[in-house]
Amino acid sequence: MACLAHGTLVNSGFPETRSSMTSLKNRLHFSLNASASILSCQRWSSLSPLHVRKSHVPSCWNSAASVSNLSNGVLGVSASSSNENGNATEDRVSALVIGGGGREHALCYALQRSPSCDAVFCAPGNAGISSSGSATCLPELDISDSSAVAFFCREWGVGLVVIGPEAPLVAGLANDLVKAGIPTFGPSAEAAALEGSKDFMKKLCDKYGIPTAKYQTFTEASDAKSYIKEQGVPIVVKADGLAAGKGVVVALTLEEAYEAVDSMLLGGAFGSAGSRVIIEEFLEGEEASFFALVDGENALPLESAQDHKRVGDGDTGPNTGGMGAYSPAPILTSELQSLAMDSIILPTVKGMAAEGCRFVGVLYAGLMIEKKTGLPKLLEYNVRFGDPECQVLMVRLESDLAQVLLAACRGELPSVSLKWAPGSAMVVVMASRGYPGTYEKGTIIKNLDDAEQVSPSVKVFHAGTALDADGNFVAAGGRVLGVTAKGETLEEARERAYDAVGVISWPGGFYRRDIGWRALRQHVSK
């Protein structure tokens, strides 16, 4: 099979577009404390979110620190850390996270805690990321302009870019940054087709013997409906391309299936993403999320997680981007994780390499643990950290995330071992009323600081917030907050997360009240 890019690659020439960056660069003022070699950034105006907090830079660099690229008022800084004998042990790095949702807030949070990470930037970021101290947000940096992103990285000495959302990956941002010599965690546009086209993913599964549901691909509504009638219901209708987690319909009746086909192929419900549909066998069982870091040749599994896709309690209502998650997931036993690695993840990594699409980044396999066999089948791939699964993974990760991701970029994953906090973590998503349909923006949210005081293990991640003229947090999206907590048990994590949710005052929001019910049910049944 040919490995084709699904999406348009952006310009990879990277001219020195100083004019396009002048406004941004001029607003970022550096000062160098010569006595301590501390890099700091001063706020350029009371209205600007572009600033580096003291917690984002080393309090003091050793004598190995060097200041380079001093030109036009801009400093790029590189440094290495030393052990007690003065020997260099690891690269110090400044990181740029691409995106502005809850997943990116969690990544910034983990990078900010990484011992080797000196500064964390996030473009565009959001109001919550900026105010929490997790990163310096860059709303003026156009992440669709890879030349501007590369220019920023060079001028600011960024040594690691982590691309959060799928859209810039499919558009080729990683391609362009790698060509510019910037270490980038995230797959190329060609490799991102694993998520950008479900048809591409299914064909890869066929070719390399990866277990998945039976399917057919269609561009004509009449042909799709004939196949549906032949197969019967329940059946699954999927938009081929990116649909923000909403392009999947599990149809229980023929009418529902026909309506889904018409809305995608004839009604343009998902634009070009729905110009081709996959009609897929319905698999009965339990879904789970399985993540692995990949360096092109090798794969390293992360801790297990499980999310709740449907909007309503008891897993009812339409699919969403995710209403909550927990880690670990009891359904993914160590035996099932090993089986998923051997039968799904590793064949995918080897298959992509064989197709000339070496994958570097995180593979997120949506698995169905089939009820009739107890074995995992691949439902779909995402080519980035899941949201909200990323939130529970990042609060549990105790390894230096910056060094782990750099190892993946360098093809050095076999040298990495991951350390996880014991116990469990849970995230409860708070969304705007009406989501995943039409919802109101601008509703005021209060008591977020109080929510984090419920327990030291509580962290509120911002997915879609902004600040109004009075400095209040307001909802600026569908999924708005990810209230996350750790505990020695899942029950304890759940209690803390919901206690924190109860402190938040947001009449315009809602949340599911049963996150974790499958795992807790299993625990009780044992």
C-alpha angles and dihedrals in degrees: 000000000000118000106225131179112248103207136027120290113229124226111298097187096092101202115194092267094185093152092059091050100040096095092050096042095047090058094057112080123190131200125189119212099210096194094059102019091234119164112213135170124215123215108254096208139354089251097053124093091196106109140115116233120219090246089063096063133055114270088223133000123214123242090274090070113112132193114216143166094038103175137130091004094303126121127201113193131198127181143163129216122231135213123227090280092054095250118140110252107175143352118269112222146186114219135208119202116201115216141043110235140093093282091055092047089054092048091049090049092053094044092048088057092048109111093219096047113096101179136011124204126183126198119229093347121167140253094269095051091050097046094044094061093239094122147345105261121220108196091164095058108098105221091191088065105073091185090060092047092050091047091052092049093051095046094046099040094244108176100181132038118192114194111208110181127057098232098070089044093054088045091058105253092140091051092055097044092049089050087054090055096251116139104241129185106211136072128271120259089258092054092041087066084088084079100020092063124028088192090059090050093049093050090051089052091051093050098046101036097249111162112246140141120288111260150163130208123225140183096178119072094212092055091047092051092049090053091048091052090049094049098040130211150337090053137152126239117195133183108234097225139045113311104162093256093303102091097094125091122185101203118203094181134039089243091057091049093048090048091052091051092049093047092053104036100030106020098044093227091163100024115225090348088071098044087101125036135199117216106204138188114257111244119203116215141067126312123225136174119237121188131192132177112228130197098186095272107030136046130208118195121227126211116290124260139178129205138194112237102179121082099229138063114272090030094287132146131031126335118266136184087270133301099206144333144199138204135246102030112213091207089067101070120186088258092054091046091053090048092049091051094048100041103031118014102040095043088051093051092047092043093051091049090050090052091053093253104111107193120223117176136043123324112209110195117196102210134193114208097210116230095214097048106019088226129123124252126186114249097176144326129241116193097212139045113297121248118249093011091066090064095059092042095051095049089052097045113102098173123097099269094197092058093043092054092044089053089055091050090051097046092249103121094124087070093055129092121180128224120206132190111249121245126035142299132207134190124199114199118219112204137184114266110265096033129168083031127043112330138179122253128206099043112149122249121199141183097034093140090049090053091059090052092064089087137346086243094062121099125175112211118199117225103165115007136130136176122251126215091275094052096255121141110246134185113262101170147021100268104038113166137023108203104200133185139172127217141169086252134022089249091057093046090049093050093051094046094051092043088056092046088053091057094055114094110212117138090180094060140074139188141188115264098204106060109154095021095134094052093043090049090053091049092052093046090056 
